[in-house]
Amino acid sequence: MKLKELMGNYKPETDYEGFATNDDYVLAIDAGESTSENDFEVVELGVSGLDSQMNPITQDKTYIRAGQSTMKTGTQRSFKVSGDRYIGDKAQDFMLAHNMKYGTGNGVVTDYVYFCLLNGKGEKGKVSIIVNSDGSGNAGESSAVDIELKKSGSLPTEYTYTPDNARAAVRANAKE
């Protein structure tokens, strides 16, 4: 499902206040055919777990009379996608393609957006796709997948999804 299709059912409110569930977050990737974020493929079909992690990088030092001190030197953003293999889902098919499973370097890097459906706020950046398992499990069970997406290159930028952007993209595509 494309991001613009998903967001046709939602209207983020920038001033939203309240609790959020994991289902309120969207991860969408460029599956190689996108001209804008609205054409990114949503990572959701067959996904039972989307673990979004901020992995801080720190350096510990001990100073005379001050003791131990920790300095944060960076952050490695990562997403862990787990669930059942769904053949025909463009996001899974892209991430589990032969060239992604065995690729290296920039060949496995793609653009992503990650944001909250409730307020539209999140981030945009690049990730390396790392396939840990392309199908596993016991006889008679669904085939399980385990994929990691880790920040690649420069820091992600702030991103805000707005309904106006989605409507403009839908109108532009309808004219073509």
Coordinates of C-alpha atoms in Angstrom, one line a residue:
M1 CA 0.0 0.0 0.0
K2 CA 1.3 3.4 -0.9
L3 CA 1.6 6.1 1.8
K4 CA -1.0 8.3 0.0
E5 CA -3.5 5.5 0.1
L6 CA -3.0 4.8 3.8
M7 CA -3.2 8.5 4.7
G8 CA -6.5 8.9 2.8
N9 CA -8.1 7.4 5.9
Y10 CA -6.3 9.7 8.4
K11 CA -6.1 13.4 9.2
P12 CA -3.2 14.1 11.5
E13 CA -3.8 17.0 14.0
T14 CA -0.6 18.9 14.7
D15 CA -1.9 19.8 18.2
Y16 CA -2.9 16.2 19.1
E17 CA -2.3 15.4 22.8
G18 CA -2.8 12.0 24.3
F19 CA -1.5 8.4 24.3
A20 CA -0.2 6.7 21.2
T21 CA -0.1 3.0 20.3
N22 CA 2.4 1.2 18.1
D23 CA -0.3 1.1 15.4
D24 CA -0.3 4.9 15.4
Y25 CA 3.2 5.0 13.7
V26 CA 4.0 4.6 10.0
L27 CA 7.2 3.4 8.4
A28 CA 7.2 3.8 4.7
I29 CA 10.1 3.1 2.3
D30 CA 11.0 4.0 -1.3
A31 CA 10.7 0.6 -3.0
G32 CA 12.5 1.9 -6.1
E33 CA 9.5 3.5 -7.9
S34 CA 8.8 6.6 -5.9
T35 CA 8.8 10.2 -7.1
S36 CA 7.7 11.5 -3.7
E37 CA 7.1 10.3 -0.1
N38 CA 3.4 9.8 -1.0
D39 CA 4.5 7.0 -3.3
F40 CA 6.6 5.2 -0.7
E41 CA 5.4 1.7 0.3
V42 CA 4.0 1.3 3.8
V43 CA 5.7 -1.4 5.8
E44 CA 2.6 -3.1 7.4
L45 CA 1.2 -6.2 5.6
G46 CA 2.1 -9.3 7.6
V47 CA 4.1 -7.2 10.1
S48 CA 3.4 -8.2 13.7
G49 CA 6.3 -6.2 15.2
L50 CA 7.9 -2.9 14.3
D51 CA 10.5 -2.0 16.8
S52 CA 11.8 1.5 16.4
Q53 CA 15.1 2.0 18.3
M54 CA 17.3 5.0 19.0
N55 CA 20.7 3.4 19.7
P56 CA 22.8 6.1 21.4
I57 CA 26.6 5.9 21.0
T58 CA 28.5 7.0 24.0
Q59 CA 32.0 7.4 25.3
D60 CA 32.8 7.0 29.0
K61 CA 35.8 8.6 30.6
T62 CA 37.0 9.0 34.2
Y63 CA 38.3 12.4 35.2
I64 CA 40.4 13.3 38.2
R65 CA 38.2 14.3 41.2
A66 CA 35.1 14.3 39.0
G67 CA 34.8 10.6 38.4
Q68 CA 33.1 8.9 35.5
S69 CA 31.5 11.0 32.9
T70 CA 29.5 9.9 29.8
M71 CA 29.3 11.8 26.6
K72 CA 26.8 11.0 23.9
T73 CA 28.7 11.1 20.5
G74 CA 25.9 10.0 18.2
T75 CA 22.7 8.0 17.6
Q76 CA 22.2 5.0 15.3
R77 CA 18.5 4.9 14.3
S78 CA 17.2 1.4 13.6
F79 CA 13.9 -0.4 12.8
K80 CA 13.4 -4.1 13.4
V81 CA 10.6 -5.5 11.2
S82 CA 9.2 -9.0 12.2
G83 CA 6.2 -10.9 11.1
D84 CA 4.9 -13.2 8.4
R85 CA 6.0 -13.3 4.8
Y86 CA 3.4 -11.9 2.5
I87 CA 4.3 -12.5 -1.1
G88 CA 2.9 -9.7 -3.3
D89 CA 3.4 -6.9 -0.7
K90 CA 5.6 -4.4 -2.5
A91 CA 7.5 -3.3 0.7
Q92 CA 8.3 -7.0 1.7
D93 CA 9.0 -8.0 -1.9
F94 CA 11.5 -5.1 -2.2
M95 CA 13.2 -5.7 1.1
L96 CA 13.4 -9.5 0.4
A97 CA 14.5 -9.3 -3.2
H98 CA 17.7 -11.2 -4.1
N99 CA 19.7 -8.0 -4.7
M100 CA 18.7 -6.8 -1.2
K101 CA 19.4 -10.0 0.6
Y102 CA 22.9 -10.4 -0.9
G103 CA 23.6 -6.7 -1.8
T104 CA 26.1 -4.5 -0.1
G105 CA 26.9 -0.8 0.3
N106 CA 24.7 1.7 -1.5
G107 CA 22.9 -1.1 -3.3
V108 CA 20.9 -1.8 -0.1
V109 CA 20.2 1.8 0.9
T110 CA 16.8 3.4 0.4
D111 CA 14.8 6.4 1.6
Y112 CA 12.2 6.2 4.4
V113 CA 9.8 8.3 6.4
Y114 CA 8.6 7.4 9.9
F115 CA 5.9 9.4 11.6
C116 CA 2.9 9.3 14.0
L117 CA -0.5 9.2 12.3
L118 CA -2.0 11.3 15.2
N119 CA 0.1 14.4 14.6
G120 CA 2.0 13.7 11.4
K121 CA 5.4 14.4 13.1
G122 CA 8.4 12.2 12.5
E123 CA 11.5 12.0 10.4
K124 CA 12.9 11.3 6.9
G125 CA 16.2 9.7 6.1
K126 CA 18.1 6.8 4.5
V127 CA 18.4 3.3 5.8
S128 CA 20.4 0.2 4.9
I129 CA 18.2 -2.9 4.6
I130 CA 19.6 -5.9 6.4
V131 CA 17.7 -9.2 6.0
N132 CA 18.3 -11.6 8.9
S133 CA 15.7 -14.2 8.0
D134 CA 13.7 -14.4 4.7
G135 CA 11.4 -17.2 5.9
S136 CA 11.6 -19.5 8.9
G137 CA 9.4 -21.4 11.2
N138 CA 8.1 -24.8 12.0
A139 CA 6.0 -27.1 9.7
G140 CA 2.5 -25.8 9.3
E141 CA 3.3 -22.3 10.6
S142 CA 3.5 -19.1 8.7
S143 CA 6.9 -18.2 7.2
A144 CA 8.5 -15.6 9.5
V145 CA 10.7 -12.7 8.4
D146 CA 13.2 -10.7 10.3
I147 CA 14.5 -7.5 8.7
E148 CA 16.5 -4.6 10.1
L149 CA 16.7 -1.1 8.6
K150 CA 19.6 1.0 10.0
K151 CA 20.3 4.6 9.4
S152 CA 22.7 5.2 6.6
G153 CA 24.6 8.5 5.8
S154 CA 23.6 11.8 7.3
L155 CA 21.2 12.3 10.2
P156 CA 17.5 12.0 9.4
T157 CA 15.7 15.3 9.1
E158 CA 12.4 16.4 10.8
Y159 CA 9.4 15.4 8.7
T160 CA 5.7 16.4 9.0
Y161 CA 3.1 14.6 7.0
T162 CA 0.2 17.0 6.1
P163 CA -3.1 16.0 4.5
D164 CA -2.7 18.9 2.0
N165 CA 0.4 17.2 0.6
A166 CA -1.5 13.9 0.2
R167 CA -4.5 15.6 -1.6
A168 CA -2.2 17.5 -3.9
A169 CA -0.4 14.2 -4.9
V170 CA -3.7 12.4 -5.4
R171 CA -5.0 15.3 -7.6
A172 CA -1.7 15.4 -9.6
N173 CA -1.8 11.6 -10.2
A174 CA -5.5 11.8 -11.3
K175 CA -4.6 14.3 -14.0
E176 CA -2.0 12.0 -15.5

